Amino acid sequence: MKDIDIVEHDERLKNEFRRELVDRGVLNVTLQALDPLHAEAVKPPHVAWREFQGRIGRDASAKLATVPLHSQSTRRSRSKVMWSSVAGAVSAVIVAFLLTVGWQSAIHNIHTHMSGRVSTYATAMGQHSTVTLPDGSTVVLNVASTLEVPTDFGVGSRTVKLNGEALFTVVHKSGKPFTVLAGESKTQVLGTRFMVRRYDSDSTAMVAVQEGRVNVNSIIVNAEEKVVVAHRGVISRETVSAGQFTFASGILTLEGVSLLEAIPELNRWYNADIRIGDPGLENEYIKARFASGSLTDLAEIFELLFNARIVSAGRVLTLYSKGNEVKG
Amino acid sequence: MPYNHSNLPPVGSDQLVEAFRRGDVDAFEQWYRLLFVPLTKFARQLCGSTDLAHDLVQDVFVSIWTRRAEFNIATSTAAYMYGAVRRRVLQEHRHLAVVQRSEKIAESTGVTFGLGEAPASPDQLTENSAVRTKIVAAINALPQRQRLALTLWLEHDLSTAEIAKALDISDRVARRLLEKARNGIREALADLVVES
């Protein structure tokens, strides 16, 4: 009894102190100052593991053969079949999943998720939605996004699956990490605010933290940082700008991307079909904030930004440089 | 409860340890991947070199794998691993030399703190660097043991009891180290309020 009190007290003290540092905006500075070499990259675990295997050599492979029941291939293929038959997820999810959690609990999670039912929340293009989960955590779903929540969410674990982009505000639950699976990324937190993005058209997943910190594929990501996750794990880590999170308040921020890159974003945001009629426009850069609005507004913005002329036909907007448009 | 490396729950963690004691290299791999980065960061804080930290943590894993049948831990495996890494670092260097070296690095890097993304306005810049300088100075002023305890507590999310095991001190001493470290930082923050 007394032990439990001490543990809870310790955790409360820690949360209070973290909160103090966050409120003063110095949590990151503190953690960095504690690790004077923080700027030096630590070897990724999979690289270190290969070296480890080299050192233990024959020993490991010999031992592997003695435990066929738990051999890697058996476990992975079985999980993959179950997962894809129900959710149609790519195998990368399973691999990333198994690589980043304890194998015992991973199998357990997949079983319960797949045997239990899943509630699906989805937004169409041009549409936003806020979902409140049973634990009080909220998820702002950006346009054209899907969130899968198991009906037993919060019973054993708090795990959801995302396709698209969403901002999560997670309520702290002692001992119950909140997990978001999206493509090759697995983000785990206790209580914090962060966003995850992984549309089908993206080749990587991105996780950006607004408050607190999260664990993405075993890498700790602090507030105001974002990481990009590819098949081989986390491939970049950088400072994130506030614009990354504005979609949750109804503003799409594009910061210095080419028009070519911006168009899929704008199409999803406005439920539009924007086309470039003049290749010269493709490499024009956009730095702008778009509120939710009509296509007419968008056409006006484009005219302003690029000195472009817009030809619209239904939902299709075609952009031409002024003076270069093809008459027809 | 810890979540960065010990997101294996206590029960799951027992099962994991049980599995690799039987020689299950997959189970060991999961465990290795969870702990490698946090342990390396901890080790480099002790030895002042990321390269050396990589090697020493690798040594610890090799040694544990080799003697896995004897591996028998009743409580936190994470605390045990931090302790094992700490002992390995100490074995590598004479304690004093290690401490001096990491303190020297802390001082030299502390000065260059504040570089990074340029904030939006000049006002913000001054304010941020003032805060940073203050915090960095406060942390550098903490004795090494307090810094270690605070790192394990905040960054590695160990409990006080786990920190005590990792640093081979009593729970009471661990609590006191943390309290002093917190107070040191709070004082620095209080100064900032007065100045502004």
Short mmCIF file of C-alpha atoms in Angstrom, two decimals:
data_model
loop_
_atom_site.label_atom_id
_atom_site.label_comp_id
_atom_site.label_asym_id
_atom_site.label_seq_id
_atom_site.Cartn_x
_atom_site.Cartn_y
_atom_site.Cartn_z
CA MET A 1 0.00 0.00 0.00
CA LYS A 2 2.71 2.35 1.07
CA ASP A 3 4.80 1.42 -1.99
CA ILE A 4 1.96 2.34 -4.30
CA ASP A 5 1.59 5.72 -2.60
CA ILE A 6 5.27 6.43 -3.11
CA VAL A 7 5.09 5.50 -6.78
CA GLU A 8 2.06 7.72 -7.34
CA HIS A 9 3.64 10.55 -5.42
CA ASP A 10 6.78 10.24 -7.51
CA GLU A 11 4.80 10.30 -10.72
CA ARG A 12 2.78 13.28 -9.59
CA LEU A 13 5.93 15.20 -8.69
CA LYS A 14 7.36 14.38 -12.08
CA ASN A 15 4.26 15.52 -13.93
CA GLU A 16 4.11 18.74 -11.93
CA PHE A 17 7.74 19.49 -12.61
CA ARG A 18 7.39 18.71 -16.32
CA ARG A 19 4.35 20.97 -16.44
CA GLU A 20 6.31 23.77 -14.75
CA LEU A 21 9.06 23.48 -17.33
CA VAL A 22 6.59 23.29 -20.21
CA ASP A 23 4.70 26.34 -18.93
CA ARG A 24 7.93 28.32 -18.79
CA GLY A 25 8.87 26.99 -22.21
CA VAL A 26 12.10 25.45 -20.96
CA LEU A 27 11.50 21.69 -21.01
CA ASN A 28 13.43 21.20 -24.23
CA VAL A 29 16.25 23.47 -23.13
CA THR A 30 16.49 21.56 -19.87
CA LEU A 31 16.63 18.16 -21.54
CA GLN A 32 19.20 19.41 -24.02
CA ALA A 33 21.36 20.95 -21.31
CA LEU A 34 21.28 17.65 -19.41
CA ASP A 35 22.67 15.91 -22.49
CA PRO A 36 25.49 18.22 -23.62
CA LEU A 37 26.15 16.00 -26.64
CA HIS A 38 22.50 16.01 -27.74
CA ALA A 39 23.43 17.40 -31.15
CA GLU A 40 25.39 14.23 -31.94
CA ALA A 41 23.25 11.53 -33.52
CA VAL A 42 22.96 8.20 -31.77
CA LYS A 43 23.29 5.18 -34.01
CA PRO A 44 19.85 3.90 -35.07
CA PRO A 45 18.94 0.72 -33.16
CA HIS A 46 18.67 -1.41 -36.31
CA VAL A 47 22.24 -0.53 -37.29
CA ALA A 48 23.53 -1.24 -33.79
CA TRP A 49 21.60 -4.51 -33.79
CA ARG A 50 23.33 -5.67 -36.98
CA GLU A 51 26.68 -4.95 -35.36
CA PHE A 52 25.55 -6.78 -32.27
CA GLN A 53 24.66 -9.81 -34.39
CA GLY A 54 28.10 -9.64 -35.92
CA ARG A 55 29.63 -9.81 -32.47
CA ILE A 56 27.58 -12.67 -31.14
CA GLY A 57 27.84 -14.38 -34.53
CA ARG A 58 27.04 -18.05 -34.79
CA ASP A 59 25.71 -18.17 -31.27
CA ALA A 60 22.51 -16.33 -32.16
CA SER A 61 21.59 -18.30 -35.26
CA ALA A 62 22.15 -21.58 -33.45
CA LYS A 63 19.86 -20.48 -30.67
CA LEU A 64 17.23 -19.25 -33.08
CA ALA A 65 16.86 -22.75 -34.44
CA THR A 66 16.09 -24.13 -31.01
CA VAL A 67 12.97 -22.03 -30.58
CA PRO A 68 10.80 -22.70 -33.65
CA LEU A 69 7.60 -21.83 -31.79
CA HIS A 70 8.59 -18.21 -31.50
CA SER A 71 10.58 -17.83 -34.69
CA GLN A 72 10.30 -14.48 -36.36
CA SER A 73 8.88 -15.62 -39.69
CA THR A 74 6.02 -17.59 -38.16
CA ARG A 75 4.91 -14.71 -36.00
CA ARG A 76 5.15 -12.06 -38.62
CA SER A 77 3.37 -13.87 -41.41
CA ARG A 78 0.51 -14.91 -39.16
CA SER A 79 0.01 -11.37 -37.92
CA LYS A 80 0.22 -9.96 -41.39
CA VAL A 81 -2.56 -12.16 -42.71
CA MET A 82 -4.90 -11.25 -39.90
CA TRP A 83 -4.15 -7.57 -40.12
CA SER A 84 -4.48 -7.21 -43.85
CA SER A 85 -7.62 -9.27 -44.10
CA VAL A 86 -9.38 -6.99 -41.70
CA ALA A 87 -7.85 -3.61 -42.20
CA GLY A 88 -6.05 -3.90 -45.51
CA ALA A 89 -2.93 -2.39 -44.01
CA VAL A 90 0.47 -2.70 -45.60
CA SER A 91 2.94 -5.16 -44.18
CA ALA A 92 5.20 -2.29 -43.18
CA VAL A 93 2.80 -1.50 -40.37
CA ILE A 94 3.17 -4.96 -38.97
CA VAL A 95 6.91 -4.94 -39.27
CA ALA A 96 7.21 -1.52 -37.68
CA PHE A 97 4.75 -2.56 -35.04
CA LEU A 98 6.58 -5.73 -34.13
CA LEU A 99 9.91 -3.99 -34.17
CA THR A 100 8.93 -1.32 -31.75
CA VAL A 101 6.91 -3.06 -29.07
CA GLY A 102 7.60 -6.10 -27.00
CA TRP A 103 6.78 -9.14 -29.06
CA GLN A 104 4.47 -10.60 -26.48
CA SER A 105 2.37 -7.51 -26.15
CA ALA A 106 2.44 -6.91 -29.91
CA ILE A 107 0.82 -10.24 -30.61
CA HIS A 108 -1.68 -9.62 -27.89
CA ASN A 109 -2.61 -6.23 -29.30
CA ILE A 110 -3.07 -7.46 -32.82
CA HIS A 111 -5.27 -10.30 -31.63
CA THR A 112 -7.58 -8.16 -29.59
CA HIS A 113 -7.81 -5.43 -32.19
CA MET A 114 -8.61 -7.77 -34.93
CA SER A 115 -11.08 -9.90 -33.08
CA GLY A 116 -12.83 -6.88 -31.60
CA ARG A 117 -14.86 -4.42 -33.64
CA VAL A 118 -13.55 -1.11 -34.90
CA SER A 119 -15.36 2.23 -35.16
CA THR A 120 -14.28 4.19 -38.19
CA TYR A 121 -14.41 7.99 -38.36
CA ALA A 122 -13.80 9.47 -41.77
CA THR A 123 -13.77 12.93 -43.32
CA ALA A 124 -14.27 13.63 -47.00
CA MET A 125 -12.22 16.09 -49.02
CA GLY A 126 -12.91 19.61 -47.84
CA GLN A 127 -14.32 18.34 -44.56
CA HIS A 128 -12.98 18.49 -40.98
CA SER A 129 -14.20 16.70 -37.91
CA THR A 130 -13.40 16.50 -34.22
CA VAL A 131 -13.70 13.10 -32.57
CA THR A 132 -13.81 12.74 -28.79
CA LEU A 133 -12.52 9.37 -27.69
CA PRO A 134 -13.90 7.46 -24.66
CA ASP A 135 -10.95 8.59 -22.49
CA GLY A 136 -11.65 12.28 -23.21
CA SER A 137 -8.77 12.65 -25.68
CA THR A 138 -9.71 14.56 -28.81
CA VAL A 139 -8.72 14.07 -32.42
CA VAL A 140 -9.14 16.80 -35.01
CA LEU A 141 -9.32 14.95 -38.31
CA ASN A 142 -8.05 16.91 -41.26
CA VAL A 143 -9.57 16.58 -44.72
CA ALA A 144 -9.82 13.16 -46.41
CA SER A 145 -8.70 11.27 -43.31
CA THR A 146 -9.78 8.09 -41.56
CA LEU A 147 -9.42 7.15 -37.91
CA GLU A 148 -10.02 3.62 -36.68
CA VAL A 149 -10.84 3.19 -33.01
CA PRO A 150 -11.32 -0.30 -31.57
CA THR A 151 -14.50 -0.60 -29.51
CA ASP A 152 -12.43 -1.90 -26.60
CA PHE A 153 -10.30 1.29 -26.76
CA GLY A 154 -8.98 2.08 -23.30
CA VAL A 155 -9.73 -1.36 -21.84
CA GLY A 156 -6.28 -2.84 -22.28
CA SER A 157 -4.49 -0.21 -24.30
CA ARG A 158 -5.30 3.01 -26.13
CA THR A 159 -4.43 2.35 -29.74
CA VAL A 160 -5.89 4.00 -32.84
CA LYS A 161 -5.03 3.81 -36.49
CA LEU A 162 -4.83 6.79 -38.82
CA ASN A 163 -4.83 7.29 -42.56
CA GLY A 164 -4.48 10.96 -43.48
CA GLU A 165 -3.71 13.73 -41.04
CA ALA A 166 -4.91 14.52 -37.52
CA LEU A 167 -4.06 16.51 -34.42
CA PHE A 168 -4.26 14.50 -31.20
CA THR A 169 -4.79 16.04 -27.77
CA VAL A 170 -4.22 13.13 -25.43
CA VAL A 171 -5.49 12.97 -21.87
CA HIS A 172 -2.93 11.55 -19.47
CA LYS A 173 -3.80 8.07 -18.17
CA SER A 174 -1.29 6.58 -15.81
CA GLY A 175 0.24 3.41 -17.21
CA LYS A 176 -1.86 3.52 -20.37
CA PRO A 177 0.16 4.89 -23.26
CA PHE A 178 -1.79 6.24 -26.20
CA THR A 179 -0.62 4.80 -29.50
CA VAL A 180 -1.21 6.02 -33.05
CA LEU A 181 -0.37 3.69 -35.91
CA ALA A 182 0.00 5.42 -39.28
CA GLY A 183 1.81 3.77 -42.16
CA GLU A 184 5.32 2.93 -41.04
CA SER A 185 5.07 5.04 -37.90
CA LYS A 186 4.06 4.12 -34.39
CA THR A 187 3.70 7.06 -32.04
CA GLN A 188 3.35 6.47 -28.35
CA VAL A 189 2.55 9.05 -25.68
CA LEU A 190 1.14 9.47 -22.22
CA GLY A 191 -0.47 12.90 -22.47
CA THR A 192 0.38 15.62 -24.95
CA ARG A 193 -0.60 17.29 -28.23
CA PHE A 194 0.84 16.17 -31.53
CA MET A 195 -0.12 15.55 -35.12
CA VAL A 196 0.39 12.57 -37.38
CA ARG A 197 0.21 12.63 -41.15
CA ARG A 198 0.24 9.68 -43.52
CA TYR A 199 -1.97 9.89 -46.61
CA ASP A 200 -1.91 7.00 -49.08
CA SER A 201 -0.20 9.31 -51.55
CA ASP A 202 2.63 10.05 -49.07
CA SER A 203 5.71 7.84 -49.18
CA THR A 204 6.57 8.56 -45.55
CA ALA A 205 4.74 9.28 -42.31
CA MET A 206 5.28 12.50 -40.36
CA VAL A 207 4.79 13.18 -36.66
CA ALA A 208 5.01 16.70 -35.23
CA VAL A 209 4.77 17.51 -31.53
CA GLN A 210 3.10 20.68 -30.27
CA GLU A 211 3.24 20.02 -26.53
CA GLY A 212 4.94 17.43 -24.34
CA ARG A 213 6.85 14.65 -26.04
CA VAL A 214 6.15 11.42 -27.80
CA ASN A 215 7.92 8.24 -28.75
CA VAL A 216 7.95 7.54 -32.49
CA ASN A 217 9.37 4.16 -33.48
CA SER A 218 11.50 4.27 -30.32
CA ILE A 219 12.81 7.79 -30.96
CA ILE A 220 11.84 10.48 -28.46
CA VAL A 221 10.40 13.56 -30.17
CA ASN A 222 10.13 16.73 -28.12
CA ALA A 223 7.76 19.67 -28.43
CA GLU A 224 8.34 21.78 -31.53
CA GLU A 225 10.06 18.93 -33.30
CA LYS A 226 8.92 16.74 -36.14
CA VAL A 227 10.18 13.45 -37.49
CA VAL A 228 9.71 11.75 -40.82
CA VAL A 229 9.35 7.96 -40.78
CA ALA A 230 10.14 5.78 -43.77
CA HIS A 231 10.19 1.99 -44.07
CA ARG A 232 13.65 1.88 -42.58
CA GLY A 233 12.65 3.95 -39.56
CA VAL A 234 12.95 7.58 -38.58
CA ILE A 235 14.89 9.37 -41.33
CA SER A 236 14.80 13.00 -40.27
CA ARG A 237 14.22 15.10 -37.22
CA GLU A 238 13.87 18.87 -37.33
CA THR A 239 12.28 21.89 -35.75
CA VAL A 240 8.65 22.32 -36.61
CA SER A 241 6.89 25.59 -37.32
CA ALA A 242 3.56 26.57 -35.83
CA GLY A 243 2.01 26.37 -39.29
CA GLN A 244 2.13 22.60 -39.08
CA PHE A 245 -0.73 22.59 -36.60
CA THR A 246 -3.04 25.27 -37.98
CA PHE A 247 -5.22 22.83 -39.92
CA ALA A 248 -6.87 21.94 -36.64
CA SER A 249 -8.14 25.52 -36.38
CA GLY A 250 -9.32 25.57 -39.97
CA ILE A 251 -6.26 27.07 -41.63
CA LEU A 252 -4.07 25.31 -44.15
CA THR A 253 -0.56 26.71 -43.95
CA LEU A 254 1.76 26.15 -46.88
CA GLU A 255 5.27 27.33 -46.21
CA GLY A 256 7.45 27.59 -49.24
CA VAL A 257 6.34 24.55 -51.19
CA SER A 258 6.16 24.37 -54.96
CA LEU A 259 2.79 24.66 -56.61
CA LEU A 260 3.18 21.07 -57.79
CA GLU A 261 3.49 19.89 -54.18
CA ALA A 262 0.77 22.24 -52.98
CA ILE A 263 -1.92 21.10 -55.38
CA PRO A 264 -2.72 17.73 -53.72
CA GLU A 265 -2.98 19.58 -50.38
CA LEU A 266 -5.27 22.23 -51.82
CA ASN A 267 -7.39 19.65 -53.62
CA ARG A 268 -8.00 17.83 -50.36
CA TRP A 269 -8.57 21.06 -48.47
CA TYR A 270 -11.10 22.56 -50.91
CA ASN A 271 -12.39 19.30 -52.39
CA ALA A 272 -11.22 20.69 -55.69
CA ASP A 273 -9.53 19.42 -58.81
CA ILE A 274 -6.84 21.95 -59.58
CA ARG A 275 -4.77 21.48 -62.69
CA ILE A 276 -1.80 23.33 -64.06
CA GLY A 277 -2.36 24.47 -67.62
CA ASP A 278 1.02 26.09 -67.95
CA PRO A 279 4.09 24.01 -66.92
CA GLY A 280 5.93 27.23 -66.13
CA LEU A 281 3.76 27.53 -63.01
CA GLU A 282 4.75 24.16 -61.53
CA ASN A 283 7.81 25.45 -59.77
CA GLU A 284 6.23 28.61 -58.44
CA TYR A 285 6.56 28.66 -54.67
CA ILE A 286 3.66 29.21 -52.30
CA LYS A 287 3.91 30.65 -48.84
CA ALA A 288 0.36 31.28 -47.71
CA ARG A 289 -2.40 30.44 -45.29
CA PHE A 290 -5.71 29.19 -46.64
CA ALA A 291 -8.88 29.33 -44.56
CA SER A 292 -11.74 27.03 -45.40
CA GLY A 293 -13.64 28.74 -48.16
CA SER A 294 -15.17 28.43 -51.55
CA LEU A 295 -13.43 27.60 -54.79
CA THR A 296 -14.12 31.12 -55.97
CA ASP A 297 -12.02 32.41 -53.07
CA LEU A 298 -9.26 30.05 -54.05
CA ALA A 299 -9.34 31.25 -57.64
CA GLU A 300 -8.98 34.80 -56.39
CA ILE A 301 -6.04 33.85 -54.20
CA PHE A 302 -4.29 32.23 -57.13
CA GLU A 303 -4.82 35.23 -59.34
CA LEU A 304 -3.26 37.33 -56.64
CA LEU A 305 -0.37 34.98 -55.79
CA PHE A 306 0.80 34.01 -59.25
CA ASN A 307 -0.66 36.60 -61.47
CA ALA A 308 -2.49 33.62 -62.91
CA ARG A 309 -5.67 33.28 -64.83
CA ILE A 310 -8.11 30.62 -63.70
CA VAL A 311 -10.38 28.72 -66.04
CA SER A 312 -12.99 26.88 -64.04
CA ALA A 313 -15.30 24.13 -65.20
CA GLY A 314 -17.31 22.64 -62.34
CA ARG A 315 -14.81 21.54 -59.68
CA VAL A 316 -11.94 21.66 -62.13
CA LEU A 317 -9.78 24.77 -61.92
CA THR A 318 -7.06 25.17 -64.50
CA LEU A 319 -4.26 27.65 -63.91
CA TYR A 320 -2.58 29.61 -66.67
CA SER A 321 0.02 32.33 -66.51
CA LYS A 322 -1.55 35.57 -67.65
CA GLY A 323 -0.93 36.07 -71.30
CA ASN A 324 -0.01 32.42 -71.86
CA GLU A 325 -3.43 30.83 -71.60
CA VAL A 326 -4.59 28.63 -74.39
CA LYS A 327 -7.74 29.87 -75.93
CA GLY A 328 -10.25 27.21 -76.74
CA MET B 1 5.15 4.70 -15.60
CA PRO B 2 8.04 4.80 -18.02
CA TYR B 3 7.00 4.71 -21.61
CA ASN B 4 10.01 5.32 -23.78
CA HIS B 5 11.94 2.15 -23.17
CA SER B 6 9.75 0.27 -20.71
CA ASN B 7 6.59 0.32 -22.74
CA LEU B 8 6.79 -3.35 -22.21
CA PRO B 9 4.56 -3.57 -19.16
CA PRO B 10 6.10 -5.17 -16.08
CA VAL B 11 4.41 -8.48 -16.90
CA GLY B 12 5.29 -8.34 -20.57
CA SER B 13 8.81 -7.44 -19.64
CA ASP B 14 9.09 -10.53 -17.43
CA GLN B 15 7.87 -12.62 -20.32
CA LEU B 16 10.39 -10.96 -22.59
CA VAL B 17 13.27 -11.60 -20.23
CA GLU B 18 12.01 -15.13 -19.74
CA ALA B 19 12.03 -15.64 -23.52
CA PHE B 20 15.55 -14.44 -24.10
CA ARG B 21 16.81 -16.42 -21.14
CA ARG B 22 15.62 -19.43 -23.12
CA GLY B 23 17.71 -18.13 -26.02
CA ASP B 24 15.00 -16.42 -28.08
CA VAL B 25 17.04 -13.97 -30.13
CA ASP B 26 13.87 -12.26 -31.43
CA ALA B 27 12.79 -11.38 -27.93
CA PHE B 28 16.25 -10.09 -27.22
CA GLU B 29 16.15 -7.99 -30.38
CA GLN B 30 12.92 -6.25 -29.34
CA TRP B 31 14.40 -5.48 -25.99
CA TYR B 32 17.68 -4.34 -27.52
CA ARG B 33 15.94 -1.99 -29.96
CA LEU B 34 13.91 -0.39 -27.20
CA LEU B 35 16.85 0.24 -24.93
CA PHE B 36 19.78 0.91 -27.24
CA VAL B 37 19.20 4.63 -27.86
CA PRO B 38 18.25 5.66 -24.29
CA LEU B 39 21.14 3.64 -22.84
CA THR B 40 23.60 5.18 -25.29
CA LYS B 41 22.44 8.67 -24.35
CA PHE B 42 22.86 7.82 -20.70
CA ALA B 43 26.31 6.34 -21.31
CA ARG B 44 27.54 9.36 -23.24
CA GLN B 45 26.48 11.61 -20.42
CA LEU B 46 28.76 9.56 -18.21
CA CYS B 47 31.72 9.19 -20.54
CA GLY B 48 31.49 12.35 -22.65
CA SER B 49 31.69 10.62 -26.03
CA THR B 50 28.91 9.33 -28.24
CA ASP B 51 31.26 6.93 -30.04
CA LEU B 52 32.56 5.43 -26.85
CA ALA B 53 29.00 5.23 -25.50
CA HIS B 54 27.94 3.15 -28.52
CA ASP B 55 30.73 0.66 -27.86
CA LEU B 56 30.17 0.41 -24.13
CA VAL B 57 26.42 -0.15 -24.48
CA GLN B 58 27.14 -2.79 -27.11
CA ASP B 59 29.53 -4.47 -24.65
CA VAL B 60 26.83 -4.58 -22.02
CA PHE B 61 24.35 -6.20 -24.40
CA VAL B 62 26.92 -8.73 -25.58
CA SER B 63 27.79 -9.59 -22.01
CA ILE B 64 24.14 -9.98 -21.04
CA TRP B 65 23.38 -12.12 -24.07
CA THR B 66 26.37 -14.32 -23.36
CA ARG B 67 25.33 -14.83 -19.77
CA ARG B 68 21.58 -14.73 -20.41
CA ALA B 69 20.89 -17.98 -18.55
CA GLU B 70 22.04 -16.31 -15.33
CA PHE B 71 19.94 -13.23 -16.01
CA ASN B 72 17.57 -13.02 -13.11
CA ILE B 73 15.95 -9.75 -12.24
CA ALA B 74 13.08 -9.53 -9.85
CA THR B 75 12.13 -5.91 -10.46
CA SER B 76 12.83 -3.36 -13.19
CA THR B 77 14.93 -4.62 -16.07
CA ALA B 78 15.38 -1.05 -17.31
CA ALA B 79 16.90 0.02 -13.98
CA TYR B 80 19.19 -2.98 -14.13
CA MET B 81 20.35 -2.07 -17.63
CA TYR B 82 21.08 1.55 -16.71
CA GLY B 83 23.04 0.24 -13.75
CA ALA B 84 24.95 -2.21 -15.94
CA VAL B 85 25.81 0.55 -18.41
CA ARG B 86 26.95 2.80 -15.61
CA ARG B 87 29.23 0.09 -14.21
CA ARG B 88 30.63 -0.58 -17.67
CA VAL B 89 31.47 3.11 -18.16
CA LEU B 90 33.12 3.30 -14.77
CA GLN B 91 35.11 0.20 -15.57
CA GLU B 92 36.29 1.83 -18.79
CA HIS B 93 37.55 4.98 -17.16
CA ARG B 94 38.67 5.98 -13.77
CA HIS B 95 35.66 7.66 -12.21
CA LEU B 96 37.30 11.02 -11.65
CA ALA B 97 38.57 11.34 -15.20
CA VAL B 98 35.14 10.54 -16.57
CA VAL B 99 33.38 13.09 -14.43
CA GLN B 100 35.90 15.79 -15.25
CA ARG B 101 35.65 15.09 -18.93
CA SER B 102 31.88 15.22 -19.11
CA GLU B 103 31.80 18.35 -16.99
CA LYS B 104 34.28 20.02 -19.28
CA ILE B 105 32.11 19.16 -22.27
CA ALA B 106 29.02 20.40 -20.50
CA GLU B 107 30.73 23.73 -19.93
CA SER B 108 32.08 24.12 -23.42
CA THR B 109 28.82 23.23 -25.14
CA GLY B 110 26.78 25.24 -22.68
CA VAL B 111 28.22 28.43 -24.08
CA THR B 112 27.13 27.74 -27.62
CA PHE B 113 23.57 26.97 -26.59
CA GLY B 114 20.77 28.87 -28.19
CA LEU B 115 21.71 28.19 -31.77
CA GLY B 116 19.03 26.68 -33.93
CA GLU B 117 16.02 27.95 -35.78
CA ALA B 118 15.88 31.72 -35.68
CA PRO B 119 12.81 32.86 -33.75
CA ALA B 120 10.34 35.25 -35.32
CA SER B 121 11.24 38.54 -33.67
CA PRO B 122 14.42 40.05 -32.21
CA ASP B 123 12.68 40.39 -28.83
CA GLN B 124 12.00 36.72 -28.73
CA LEU B 125 15.60 36.00 -29.59
CA THR B 126 17.00 37.89 -26.63
CA GLU B 127 14.42 36.45 -24.30
CA ASN B 128 15.03 32.89 -25.44
CA SER B 129 18.80 33.08 -25.24
CA ALA B 130 18.53 34.65 -21.79
CA VAL B 131 16.35 31.79 -20.64
CA ARG B 132 18.58 29.22 -22.27
CA THR B 133 21.76 30.64 -20.83
CA LYS B 134 20.20 30.71 -17.39
CA ILE B 135 18.92 27.12 -17.55
CA VAL B 136 22.13 25.78 -19.04
CA ALA B 137 24.14 27.54 -16.34
CA ALA B 138 21.84 26.20 -13.61
CA ILE B 139 22.13 22.66 -14.91
CA ASN B 140 25.89 22.86 -15.35
CA ALA B 141 26.10 24.08 -11.77
CA LEU B 142 24.41 20.92 -10.51
CA PRO B 143 26.70 18.17 -9.23
CA GLN B 144 27.07 15.28 -11.67
CA ARG B 145 25.00 12.90 -9.52
CA GLN B 146 22.06 15.32 -9.46
CA ARG B 147 22.28 15.77 -13.21
CA LEU B 148 22.31 12.02 -13.75
CA ALA B 149 19.36 11.45 -11.44
CA LEU B 150 17.40 14.27 -13.09
CA THR B 151 18.16 12.92 -16.58
CA LEU B 152 17.02 9.43 -15.65
CA TRP B 153 13.88 10.89 -14.11
CA LEU B 154 12.88 13.38 -16.80
CA GLU B 155 14.42 12.14 -20.03
CA HIS B 156 14.43 8.39 -19.41
CA ASP B 157 11.30 8.43 -17.28
CA LEU B 158 12.61 6.10 -14.58
CA SER B 159 10.96 6.11 -11.16
CA THR B 160 12.88 7.16 -8.05
CA ALA B 161 13.24 3.50 -7.07
CA GLU B 162 14.62 2.63 -10.51
CA ILE B 163 17.06 5.54 -10.36
CA ALA B 164 18.26 4.32 -6.97
CA LYS B 165 18.98 0.89 -8.48
CA ALA B 166 20.63 2.31 -11.59
CA LEU B 167 22.94 4.61 -9.62
CA ASP B 168 23.43 2.10 -6.81
CA ILE B 169 22.22 4.44 -4.08
CA SER B 170 19.36 4.27 -1.59
CA ASP B 171 15.85 5.44 -2.48
CA ARG B 172 16.22 8.21 0.05
CA VAL B 173 19.40 9.52 -1.55
CA ALA B 174 17.81 9.31 -5.00
CA ARG B 175 14.84 11.37 -3.80
CA ARG B 176 17.15 13.95 -2.27
CA LEU B 177 19.25 14.24 -5.44
CA LEU B 178 16.11 14.85 -7.47
CA GLU B 179 14.80 17.38 -5.01
CA LYS B 180 18.05 19.34 -5.06
CA ALA B 181 18.19 19.24 -8.85
CA ARG B 182 14.60 20.50 -9.10
CA ASN B 183 15.33 23.28 -6.65
CA GLY B 184 18.42 24.32 -8.58
CA ILE B 185 16.38 24.73 -11.75
CA ARG B 186 13.49 26.41 -9.95
CA GLU B 187 15.87 28.98 -8.51
CA ALA B 188 17.14 29.79 -11.97
CA LEU B 189 13.57 30.19 -13.18
CA ALA B 190 12.66 32.38 -10.22
CA ASP B 191 15.63 34.65 -11.05
CA LEU B 192 14.26 35.03 -14.53
CA VAL B 193 10.92 36.24 -13.22
CA VAL B 194 12.62 38.82 -11.02
CA GLU B 195 14.77 40.09 -13.88
CA SER B 196 11.97 40.54 -16.39
#
